[in-house]
Amino acid sequence: MASTQTPLVRLTSQKNFTYRLVLSTLTGRPVHISQIRPNSPANPGLATHEISFLRLLEAVTNGSHMEISYSGTIVVYKPGLITGSASGLGASNGVVRHEIPSSCTRGISYFLVPLCLLAPFSKSPMNVLFTGPGVITSATPTGDISADAVRMAILPLFKQFNIWNNIELRILQRSNPGSNGRGGGGEVQLVFGHQVRLPKTLHLMNPGRVKTIRGVAYSTGVPASNNARMIQTARGILNPLAPDTYIASDASPAPLIPAPDKNNPKGKRKTGLGFGLFLVAETSTGCLFSADVASLPSGGEPPEDIGKRCAYQLLETISKGGCVAPAAAPTVLMLMAMGSEDVGRLQVGREVIADEALIQFARDLTKFGAAGWGIRDATGENVDKDVVVSVVGKGIGNVGRKIA
């Protein structure tokens, strides 16, 4: 009898690790990833955050199977059905508690963005609580965006695909990277209760004009005056360009994590101290552009410099053009590729589409059976710096949900 087993999709390196596993889960195709840091003398193979993400996938799916080689440089992942929080490992009262270890150097957005891509295709609502000494809610030196960016610049984009109901991201305890950029002790809860059969086909061709700028200045375990100094500097740069600018201030105590010793078995210590600024600009057509800057774990940078860097970073992101920011481009293009079998169009800045990670993302999409992108020059006043990307939906949809 001939075997009906789906052949493995074979990929190499740890780049785009989360997106590859998300694609595998959505398409139902098993993936074989090899050469994961094979030349690292100290830490070859999977890192702490990658193992933690595999555990998260196991918790929100049913029937997933993972095999990791002895050295950790090879992973075979066979996906199961996305069940959400109804019944999974660590689920209690409809909430999955996922603990991140203290050695994690990646921000919480490393876990949140892929989870938000899986949630619309889940059989039941997704409700995940991220806890533990490794949760970092701010932007990180490793390039991750903050939890505020996911809440205010990524989740609103799901409305473009008619996914908008009962979606909430709660930042219960803020944290910056701890010593050496490891851990933070924060706490974040994602509630994603809008499941769809297929995302709507997207046609987003007009970037529009910036009409409002919003943001959050946050400080954890340091004086709240840092927030006022960051806000004042940022507003000094942005107010002449966009008068409708409002930046909220959020000051919170430093989180406590367990630090037992022989004299005090129940001892705790403060971690995750720092401050940062997040800004998002919204245009007249609903496009979002964001910027994210946080203080370094080593310190030494005054709040005024953080405010200035974040304001200029926002202006640079807007100047790249298109209808999506670089941080949001993979999310939008993934949803377009998973939608109904129709052609969607998205105007993107040339600098955004030329990013190495996004090009690798396009290659991974074709490996999993999606159609290649069509790219042509934009028309109108943005002809020199924008292109139009045409994406044919694969019609994957939500196998657990039969009604649109």
Tab-separated table of N, CA, C and O in Angstrom, residues 170-223:
chain	number	residue	atom	x	y	z
A	170	ARG	N	-3.452	42.611	27.247
A	170	ARG	CA	-3.356	43.267	28.554
A	170	ARG	C	-1.918	43.166	29.063
A	170	ARG	O	-1.384	42.064	29.185
A	171	ILE	N	-1.344	44.312	29.360
A	171	ILE	CA	-0.001	44.344	29.951
A	171	ILE	C	-0.190	44.467	31.455
A	171	ILE	O	-0.434	45.557	31.982
A	172	LEU	N	-0.098	43.350	32.160
A	172	LEU	CA	-0.392	43.306	33.591
A	172	LEU	C	0.793	43.760	34.432
A	172	LEU	O	0.623	44.299	35.524
A	173	GLN	N	1.993	43.514	33.958
A	173	GLN	CA	3.214	43.948	34.659
A	173	GLN	C	4.273	44.274	33.623
A	173	GLN	O	4.664	43.413	32.837
A	174	ARG	N	4.707	45.516	33.611
A	174	ARG	CA	5.730	45.923	32.653
A	174	ARG	C	7.119	45.476	33.099
A	174	ARG	O	7.362	45.291	34.294
A	175	SER	N	8.017	45.364	32.132
A	175	SER	CA	9.399	45.017	32.465
A	175	SER	C	10.305	45.374	31.298
A	175	SER	O	9.908	45.285	30.144
A	176	ASN	N	11.504	45.781	31.611
A	176	ASN	CA	12.568	45.986	30.628
A	176	ASN	C	13.538	44.818	30.728
A	176	ASN	O	13.457	44.024	31.670
A	177	PRO	N	14.475	44.679	29.787
A	177	PRO	CA	15.461	43.602	29.911
A	177	PRO	C	16.257	43.724	31.201
A	177	PRO	O	16.656	44.821	31.606
A	178	GLY	N	16.493	42.593	31.857
A	178	GLY	CA	17.271	42.573	33.092
A	178	GLY	C	18.760	42.624	32.804
A	178	GLY	O	19.190	43.025	31.725
A	179	SER	N	19.553	42.218	33.779
A	179	SER	CA	21.010	42.249	33.621
A	179	SER	C	21.446	41.379	32.442
A	179	SER	O	20.921	40.287	32.234
A	180	ASN	N	22.372	41.900	31.653
A	180	ASN	CA	22.864	41.226	30.437
A	180	ASN	C	21.764	40.990	29.410
A	180	ASN	O	21.893	40.129	28.534
A	181	GLY	N	20.667	41.736	29.512
A	181	GLY	CA	19.573	41.613	28.549
A	181	GLY	C	18.719	40.386	28.724
A	181	GLY	O	17.890	40.069	27.860
A	182	ARG	N	18.865	39.685	29.852
A	182	ARG	CA	18.128	38.436	30.064
A	182	ARG	C	16.960	38.669	31.015
A	182	ARG	O	17.108	39.280	32.065
A	183	GLY	N	15.813	38.114	30.648
A	183	GLY	CA	14.658	38.110	31.543
A	183	GLY	C	14.145	39.488	31.889
A	183	GLY	O	14.765	40.509	31.594
A	184	GLY	N	12.941	39.527	32.495
A	184	GLY	CA	12.368	40.794	32.886
A	184	GLY	C	11.330	40.686	33.978
A	184	GLY	O	11.124	41.620	34.737
A	185	GLY	N	10.660	39.537	34.076
A	185	GLY	CA	9.676	39.340	35.127
A	185	GLY	C	8.332	40.002	34.878
A	185	GLY	O	7.575	40.235	35.818
A	186	GLY	N	8.015	40.318	33.621
A	186	GLY	CA	6.728	40.941	33.300
A	186	GLY	C	5.589	39.928	33.252
A	186	GLY	O	5.766	38.742	33.521
A	187	GLU	N	4.405	40.427	32.886
A	187	GLU	CA	3.218	39.563	32.770
A	187	GLU	C	2.281	40.168	31.724
A	187	GLU	O	1.915	41.338	31.798
A	188	VAL	N	1.896	39.354	30.741
A	188	VAL	CA	1.075	39.813	29.620
A	188	VAL	C	0.018	38.761	29.321
A	188	VAL	O	0.302	37.559	29.373
A	189	GLN	N	-1.200	39.218	29.005
A	189	GLN	CA	-2.276	38.289	28.653
A	189	GLN	C	-2.848	38.663	27.295
A	189	GLN	O	-3.203	39.823	27.043
A	190	LEU	N	-2.934	37.683	26.398
A	190	LEU	CA	-3.534	37.875	25.078
A	190	LEU	C	-4.880	37.162	25.022
A	190	LEU	O	-4.961	35.961	25.266
A	191	VAL	N	-5.923	37.911	24.703
A	191	VAL	CA	-7.262	37.347	24.497
A	191	VAL	C	-7.619	37.578	23.036
A	191	VAL	O	-7.692	38.727	22.584
A	192	PHE	N	-7.812	36.500	22.291
A	192	PHE	CA	-8.130	36.599	20.859
A	192	PHE	C	-9.339	35.712	20.609
A	192	PHE	O	-9.225	34.502	20.463
A	193	GLY	N	-10.523	36.335	20.576
A	193	GLY	CA	-11.755	35.559	20.491
A	193	GLY	C	-12.472	35.631	19.167
A	193	GLY	O	-13.640	35.241	19.077
A	194	HIS	N	-11.833	36.172	18.119
A	194	HIS	CA	-12.503	36.271	16.817
A	194	HIS	C	-11.879	35.276	15.843
A	194	HIS	O	-10.781	35.483	15.332
A	195	GLN	N	-12.576	34.164	15.630
A	195	GLN	CA	-12.113	33.157	14.683
A	195	GLN	C	-12.911	33.277	13.382
A	195	GLN	O	-14.118	33.535	13.412
A	196	VAL	N	-12.251	33.104	12.263
A	196	VAL	CA	-12.895	33.245	10.959
A	196	VAL	C	-12.636	32.006	10.111
A	196	VAL	O	-11.712	31.228	10.379
A	197	ARG	N	-13.469	31.850	9.082
A	197	ARG	CA	-13.234	30.764	8.137
A	197	ARG	C	-12.087	31.133	7.199
A	197	ARG	O	-11.162	30.373	6.996
A	198	LEU	N	-12.181	32.327	6.604
A	198	LEU	CA	-11.125	32.827	5.719
A	198	LEU	C	-10.974	34.333	5.920
A	198	LEU	O	-11.987	35.041	6.005
A	199	PRO	N	-9.760	34.849	5.997
A	199	PRO	CA	-9.587	36.308	6.058
A	199	PRO	C	-10.060	36.967	4.756
A	199	PRO	O	-9.964	36.377	3.678
A	200	LYS	N	-10.551	38.183	4.877
A	200	LYS	CA	-11.026	38.925	3.714
A	200	LYS	C	-9.861	39.289	2.809
A	200	LYS	O	-8.753	39.555	3.277
A	201	THR	N	-10.101	39.310	1.483
A	201	THR	CA	-9.067	39.730	0.537
A	201	THR	C	-8.787	41.215	0.718
A	201	THR	O	-9.715	42.028	0.769
A	202	LEU	N	-7.516	41.561	0.799
A	202	LEU	CA	-7.127	42.930	1.118
A	202	LEU	C	-6.659	43.672	-0.133
A	202	LEU	O	-5.899	43.143	-0.936
A	203	HIS	N	-7.146	44.919	-0.279
A	203	HIS	CA	-6.648	45.835	-1.311
A	203	HIS	C	-6.312	47.147	-0.607
A	203	HIS	O	-7.194	47.951	-0.321
A	204	LEU	N	-5.043	47.341	-0.303
A	204	LEU	CA	-4.601	48.522	0.439
A	204	LEU	C	-3.562	49.241	-0.418
A	204	LEU	O	-2.404	48.835	-0.488
A	205	MET	N	-4.011	50.311	-1.098
A	205	MET	CA	-3.162	50.950	-2.104
A	205	MET	C	-2.884	52.421	-1.820
A	205	MET	O	-2.065	53.028	-2.486
A	206	ASN	N	-3.562	52.996	-0.838
A	206	ASN	CA	-3.423	54.430	-0.593
A	206	ASN	C	-2.889	54.677	0.814
A	206	ASN	O	-3.610	54.495	1.792
A	207	PRO	N	-1.617	55.086	0.947
A	207	PRO	CA	-1.073	55.303	2.296
A	207	PRO	C	-1.762	56.430	3.052
A	207	PRO	O	-1.841	56.402	4.280
A	208	GLY	N	-2.275	57.426	2.341
A	208	GLY	CA	-2.932	58.551	3.010
A	208	GLY	C	-1.926	59.490	3.662
A	208	GLY	O	-0.707	59.381	3.473
A	209	ARG	N	-2.456	60.406	4.463
A	209	ARG	CA	-1.634	61.388	5.167
A	209	ARG	C	-1.715	61.140	6.670
A	209	ARG	O	-2.778	60.779	7.187
A	210	VAL	N	-0.613	61.365	7.357
A	210	VAL	CA	-0.607	61.168	8.810
A	210	VAL	C	-1.540	62.187	9.456
A	210	VAL	O	-1.447	63.398	9.207
A	211	LYS	N	-2.466	61.687	10.283
A	211	LYS	CA	-3.417	62.583	10.946
A	211	LYS	C	-3.242	62.603	12.463
A	211	LYS	O	-3.483	63.627	13.106
A	212	THR	N	-2.844	61.494	13.073
A	212	THR	CA	-2.665	61.462	14.527
A	212	THR	C	-1.395	60.699	14.882
A	212	THR	O	-0.966	59.793	14.147
A	213	ILE	N	-0.813	61.066	16.002
A	213	ILE	CA	0.314	60.322	16.576
A	213	ILE	C	-0.034	60.021	18.024
A	213	ILE	O	-0.417	60.917	18.784
A	214	ARG	N	0.064	58.764	18.389
A	214	ARG	CA	-0.201	58.330	19.759
A	214	ARG	C	1.021	57.581	20.271
A	214	ARG	O	1.881	57.151	19.493
A	215	GLY	N	1.110	57.416	21.565
A	215	GLY	CA	2.262	56.714	22.106
A	215	GLY	C	2.136	56.444	23.588
A	215	GLY	O	1.175	56.873	24.239
A	216	VAL	N	3.093	55.705	24.095
A	216	VAL	CA	3.170	55.376	25.522
A	216	VAL	C	4.622	55.529	25.964
A	216	VAL	O	5.527	54.918	25.379
A	217	ALA	N	4.827	56.342	26.988
A	217	ALA	CA	6.128	56.422	27.653
A	217	ALA	C	6.029	55.601	28.938
A	217	ALA	O	5.096	55.786	29.723
A	218	TYR	N	6.938	54.671	29.132
A	218	TYR	CA	6.832	53.772	30.282
A	218	TYR	C	8.144	53.747	31.056
A	218	TYR	O	9.235	53.889	30.495
A	219	SER	N	8.019	53.603	32.360
A	219	SER	CA	9.185	53.445	33.227
A	219	SER	C	8.884	52.353	34.239
A	219	SER	O	7.771	52.270	34.750
A	220	THR	N	9.860	51.514	34.492
A	220	THR	CA	9.691	50.376	35.400
A	220	THR	C	10.758	50.436	36.472
A	220	THR	O	11.954	50.266	36.192
A	221	GLY	N	10.337	50.700	37.703
A	221	GLY	CA	11.266	50.712	38.825
A	221	GLY	C	12.220	51.886	38.841
A	221	GLY	O	13.203	51.875	39.585
A	222	VAL	N	11.969	52.897	38.008
A	222	VAL	CA	12.794	54.102	37.989
A	222	VAL	C	11.863	55.310	38.107
A	222	VAL	O	10.653	55.175	37.925
A	223	PRO	N	12.375	56.506	38.409
A	223	PRO	CA	11.495	57.664	38.615
A	223	PRO	C	10.593	57.957	37.416
A	223	PRO	O	11.033	57.883	36.259
